[in-house]
PDB file of C-alpha atoms in Angstrom:
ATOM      1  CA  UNK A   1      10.493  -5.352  13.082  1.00  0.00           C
ATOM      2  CA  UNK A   2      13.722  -5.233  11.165  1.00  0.00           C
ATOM      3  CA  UNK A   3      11.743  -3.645   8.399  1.00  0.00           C
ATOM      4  CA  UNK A   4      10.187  -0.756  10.463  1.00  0.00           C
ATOM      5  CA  UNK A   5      13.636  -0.092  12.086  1.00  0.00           C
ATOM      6  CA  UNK A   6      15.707  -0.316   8.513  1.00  0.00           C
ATOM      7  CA  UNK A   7      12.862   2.139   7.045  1.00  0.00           C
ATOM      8  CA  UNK A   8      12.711   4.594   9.929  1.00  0.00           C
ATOM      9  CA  UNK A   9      16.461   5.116  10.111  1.00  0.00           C
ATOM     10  CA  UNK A  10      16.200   5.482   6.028  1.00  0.00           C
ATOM     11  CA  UNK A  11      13.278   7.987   6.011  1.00  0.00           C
ATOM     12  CA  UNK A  12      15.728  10.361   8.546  1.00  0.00           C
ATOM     13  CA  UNK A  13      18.495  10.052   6.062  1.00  0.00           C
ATOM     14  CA  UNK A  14      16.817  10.353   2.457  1.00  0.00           C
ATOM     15  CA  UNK A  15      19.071  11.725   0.157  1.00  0.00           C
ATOM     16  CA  UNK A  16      17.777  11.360  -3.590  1.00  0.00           C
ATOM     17  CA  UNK A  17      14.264  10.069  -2.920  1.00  0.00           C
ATOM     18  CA  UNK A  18      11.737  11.039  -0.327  1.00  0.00           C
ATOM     19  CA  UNK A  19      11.884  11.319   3.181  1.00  0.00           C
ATOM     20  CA  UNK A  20       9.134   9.498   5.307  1.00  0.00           C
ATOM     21  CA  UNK A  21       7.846   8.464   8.487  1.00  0.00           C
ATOM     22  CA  UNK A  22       7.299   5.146   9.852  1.00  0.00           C
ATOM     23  CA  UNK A  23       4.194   3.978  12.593  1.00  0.00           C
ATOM     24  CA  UNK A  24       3.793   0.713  13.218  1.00  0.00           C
ATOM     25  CA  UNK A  25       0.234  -0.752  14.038  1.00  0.00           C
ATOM     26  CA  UNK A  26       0.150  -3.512  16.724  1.00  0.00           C
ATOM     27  CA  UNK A  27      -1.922  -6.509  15.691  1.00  0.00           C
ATOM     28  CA  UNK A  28      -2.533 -10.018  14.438  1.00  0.00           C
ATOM     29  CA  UNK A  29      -0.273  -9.144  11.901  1.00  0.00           C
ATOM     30  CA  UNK A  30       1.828  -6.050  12.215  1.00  0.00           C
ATOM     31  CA  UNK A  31       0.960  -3.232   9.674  1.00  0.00           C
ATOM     32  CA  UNK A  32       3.567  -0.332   8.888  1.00  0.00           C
ATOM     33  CA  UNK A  33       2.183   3.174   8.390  1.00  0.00           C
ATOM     34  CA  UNK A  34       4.160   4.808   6.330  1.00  0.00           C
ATOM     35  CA  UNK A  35       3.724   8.543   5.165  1.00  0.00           C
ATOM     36  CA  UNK A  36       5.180  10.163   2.457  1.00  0.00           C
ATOM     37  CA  UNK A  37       6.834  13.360   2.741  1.00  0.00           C
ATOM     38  CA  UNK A  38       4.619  15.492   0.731  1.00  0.00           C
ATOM     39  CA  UNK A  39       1.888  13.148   0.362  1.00  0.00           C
ATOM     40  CA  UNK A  40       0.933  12.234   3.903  1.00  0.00           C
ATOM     41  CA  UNK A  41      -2.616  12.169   3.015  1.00  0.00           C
ATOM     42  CA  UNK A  42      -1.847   8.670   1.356  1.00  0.00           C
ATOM     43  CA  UNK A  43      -0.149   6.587   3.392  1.00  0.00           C
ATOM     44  CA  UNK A  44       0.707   3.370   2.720  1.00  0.00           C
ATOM     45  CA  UNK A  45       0.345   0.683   5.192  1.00  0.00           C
ATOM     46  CA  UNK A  46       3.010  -2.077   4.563  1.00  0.00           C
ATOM     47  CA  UNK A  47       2.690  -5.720   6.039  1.00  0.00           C
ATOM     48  CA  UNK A  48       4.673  -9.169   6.057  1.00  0.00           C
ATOM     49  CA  UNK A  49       3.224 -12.382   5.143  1.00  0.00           C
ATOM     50  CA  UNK A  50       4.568 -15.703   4.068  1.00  0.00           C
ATOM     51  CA  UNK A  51       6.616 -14.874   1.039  1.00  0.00           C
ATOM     52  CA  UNK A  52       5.056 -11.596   0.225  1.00  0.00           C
ATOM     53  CA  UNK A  53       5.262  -7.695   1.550  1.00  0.00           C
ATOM     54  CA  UNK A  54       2.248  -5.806   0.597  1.00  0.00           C
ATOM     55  CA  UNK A  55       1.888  -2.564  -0.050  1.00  0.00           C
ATOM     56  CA  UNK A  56      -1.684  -0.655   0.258  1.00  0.00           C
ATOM     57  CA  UNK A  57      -2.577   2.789  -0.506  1.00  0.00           C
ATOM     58  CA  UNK A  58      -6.231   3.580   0.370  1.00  0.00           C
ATOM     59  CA  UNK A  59      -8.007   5.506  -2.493  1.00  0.00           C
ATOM     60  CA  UNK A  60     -11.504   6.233  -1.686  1.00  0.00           C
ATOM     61  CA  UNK A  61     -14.758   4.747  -0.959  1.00  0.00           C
ATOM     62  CA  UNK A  62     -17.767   3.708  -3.322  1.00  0.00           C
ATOM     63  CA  UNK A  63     -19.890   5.759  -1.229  1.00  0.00           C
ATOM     64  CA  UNK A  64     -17.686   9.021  -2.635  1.00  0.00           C
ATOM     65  CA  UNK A  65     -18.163   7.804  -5.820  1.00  0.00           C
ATOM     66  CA  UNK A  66     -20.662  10.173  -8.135  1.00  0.00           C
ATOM     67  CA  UNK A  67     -24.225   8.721  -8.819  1.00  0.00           C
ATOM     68  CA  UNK A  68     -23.980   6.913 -11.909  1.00  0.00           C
ATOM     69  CA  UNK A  69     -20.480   6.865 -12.530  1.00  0.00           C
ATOM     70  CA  UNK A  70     -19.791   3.655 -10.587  1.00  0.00           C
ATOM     71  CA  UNK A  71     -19.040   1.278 -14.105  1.00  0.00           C
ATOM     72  CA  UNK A  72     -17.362   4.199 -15.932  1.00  0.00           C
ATOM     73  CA  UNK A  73     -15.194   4.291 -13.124  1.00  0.00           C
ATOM     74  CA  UNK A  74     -14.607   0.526 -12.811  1.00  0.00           C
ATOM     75  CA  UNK A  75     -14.207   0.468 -16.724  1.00  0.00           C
ATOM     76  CA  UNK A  76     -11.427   3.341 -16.604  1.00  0.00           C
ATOM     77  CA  UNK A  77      -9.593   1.824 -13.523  1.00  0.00           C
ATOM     78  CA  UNK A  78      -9.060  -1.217 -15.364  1.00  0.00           C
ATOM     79  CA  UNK A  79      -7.675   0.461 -18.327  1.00  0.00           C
ATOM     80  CA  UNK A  80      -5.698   2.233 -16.478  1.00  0.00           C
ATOM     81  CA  UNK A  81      -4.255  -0.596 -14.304  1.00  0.00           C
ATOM     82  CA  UNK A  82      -1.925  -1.938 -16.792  1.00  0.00           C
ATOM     83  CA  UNK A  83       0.078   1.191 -17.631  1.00  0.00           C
ATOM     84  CA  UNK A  84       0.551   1.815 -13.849  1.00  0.00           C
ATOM     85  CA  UNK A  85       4.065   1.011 -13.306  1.00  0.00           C
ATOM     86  CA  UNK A  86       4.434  -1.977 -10.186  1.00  0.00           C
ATOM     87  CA  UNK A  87       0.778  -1.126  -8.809  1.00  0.00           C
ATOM     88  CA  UNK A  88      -2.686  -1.938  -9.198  1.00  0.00           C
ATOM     89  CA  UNK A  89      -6.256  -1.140  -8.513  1.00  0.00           C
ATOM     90  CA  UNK A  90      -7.776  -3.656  -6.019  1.00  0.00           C
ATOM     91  CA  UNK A  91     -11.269  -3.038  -3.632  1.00  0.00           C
ATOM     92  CA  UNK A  92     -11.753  -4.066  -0.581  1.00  0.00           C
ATOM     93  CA  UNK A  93     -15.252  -4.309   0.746  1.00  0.00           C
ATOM     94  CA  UNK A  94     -16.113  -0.475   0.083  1.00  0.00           C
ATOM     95  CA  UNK A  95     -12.792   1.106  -0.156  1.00  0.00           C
ATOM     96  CA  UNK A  96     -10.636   1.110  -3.614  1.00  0.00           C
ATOM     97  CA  UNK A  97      -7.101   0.740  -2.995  1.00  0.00           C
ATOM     98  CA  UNK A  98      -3.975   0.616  -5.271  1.00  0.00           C
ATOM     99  CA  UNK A  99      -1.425  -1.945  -4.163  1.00  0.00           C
ATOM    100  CA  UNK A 100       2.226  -3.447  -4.929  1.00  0.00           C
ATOM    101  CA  UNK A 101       3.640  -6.613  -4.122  1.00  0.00           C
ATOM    102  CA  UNK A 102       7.810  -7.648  -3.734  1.00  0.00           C
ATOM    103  CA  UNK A 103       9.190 -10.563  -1.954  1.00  0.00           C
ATOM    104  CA  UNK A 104      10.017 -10.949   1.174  1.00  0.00           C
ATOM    105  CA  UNK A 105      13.513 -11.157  -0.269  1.00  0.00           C
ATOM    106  CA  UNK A 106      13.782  -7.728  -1.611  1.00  0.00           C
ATOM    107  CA  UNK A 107      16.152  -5.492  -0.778  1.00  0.00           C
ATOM    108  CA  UNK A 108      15.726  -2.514   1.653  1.00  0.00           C
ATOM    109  CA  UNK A 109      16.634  -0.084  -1.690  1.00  0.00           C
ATOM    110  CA  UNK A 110      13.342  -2.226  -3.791  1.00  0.00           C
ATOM    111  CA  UNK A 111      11.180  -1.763  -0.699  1.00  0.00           C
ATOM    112  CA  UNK A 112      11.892   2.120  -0.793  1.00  0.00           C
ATOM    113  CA  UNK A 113      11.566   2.122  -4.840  1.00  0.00           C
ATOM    114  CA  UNK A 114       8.051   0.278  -4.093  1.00  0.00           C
ATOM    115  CA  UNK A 115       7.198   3.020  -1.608  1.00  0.00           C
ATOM    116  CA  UNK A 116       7.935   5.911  -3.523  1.00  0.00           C
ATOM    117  CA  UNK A 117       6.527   4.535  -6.430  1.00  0.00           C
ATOM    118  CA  UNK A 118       3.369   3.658  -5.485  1.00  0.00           C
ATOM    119  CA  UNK A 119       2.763   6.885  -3.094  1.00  0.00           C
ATOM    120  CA  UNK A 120       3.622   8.769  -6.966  1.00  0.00           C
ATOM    121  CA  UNK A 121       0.709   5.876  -8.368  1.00  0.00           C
ATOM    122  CA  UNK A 122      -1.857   7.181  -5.788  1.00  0.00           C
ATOM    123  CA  UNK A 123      -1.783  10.786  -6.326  1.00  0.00           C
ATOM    124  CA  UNK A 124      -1.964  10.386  -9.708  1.00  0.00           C
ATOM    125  CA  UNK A 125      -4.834   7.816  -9.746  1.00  0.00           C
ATOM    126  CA  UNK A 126      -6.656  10.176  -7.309  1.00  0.00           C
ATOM    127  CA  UNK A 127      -6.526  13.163  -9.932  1.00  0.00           C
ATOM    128  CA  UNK A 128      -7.316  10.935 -12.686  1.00  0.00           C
ATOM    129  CA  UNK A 129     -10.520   9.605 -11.241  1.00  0.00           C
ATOM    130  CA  UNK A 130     -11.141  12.704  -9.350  1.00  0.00           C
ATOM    131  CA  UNK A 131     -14.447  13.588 -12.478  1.00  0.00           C
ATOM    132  CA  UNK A 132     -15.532  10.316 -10.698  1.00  0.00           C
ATOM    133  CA  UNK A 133     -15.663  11.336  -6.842  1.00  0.00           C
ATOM    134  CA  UNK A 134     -18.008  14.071  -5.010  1.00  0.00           C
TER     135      UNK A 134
END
């Protein structure tokens, strides 16, 4: 909850980095929304467990993905994957993500750098697979 407050008040007052917007999801365990000024197509959802905050950025799904293509696009994600600066290409069940992970002892300035860097990651992964997707 701290989290959600500490990034709402942060996204109103961006300065040098980008501005966002903070929803949080009621659940099991709470998920932040969190959209991007200019990217708000992406957002990342942010959640809190044990010693980890994960960051998740939902790409597209393997249904999108052109006939054919599906292990040329595997193969090129995971070349890709290690000169992607504090992200990385994960799927879950049908839908490819890219992700981050800090501690839970981060500050709230490495949270933001996490945000901003993987909302940057996704767009660019998105045009650099895009030969991939219908």
């Amino acid at each position: 909850k701290k989290l959600a407050i500490d990034l709402a008040l942060r996204g109103k007052t961006a300065e040098n980095s980008f501005a966002f917007d903070v929803t949080p999801i009621p659940g099991e365990i709470e998920v932040l929304r969190i959209s991007v000024e200019d990217k708000e197509e992406l957002p990342i959802f942010v959640s809190v467990s044990g010693e980890q905050i994960l960051f998740i950025a939902y790409l597209f799904k393997e249904k999108e993905i052109v006939e054919g293509k599906l292990d040329e696009l595997n193969n090129t994600m995971l070349k890709t994957n290690i000169t992607m600066p504090l992200s990385s290409f994960a799927k879950i069940d049908e839908q490819y993500v890219i992700y981050g992970a800090l501690s839970v002892s981060s500050t709230l300035f490495d949270v933001i750098h996490e945000l901003e860097v993987l909302s940057s990651n996704a767009v660019e992964a998105l045009e650099a697979m895009e030969t991939y997707l219908k």
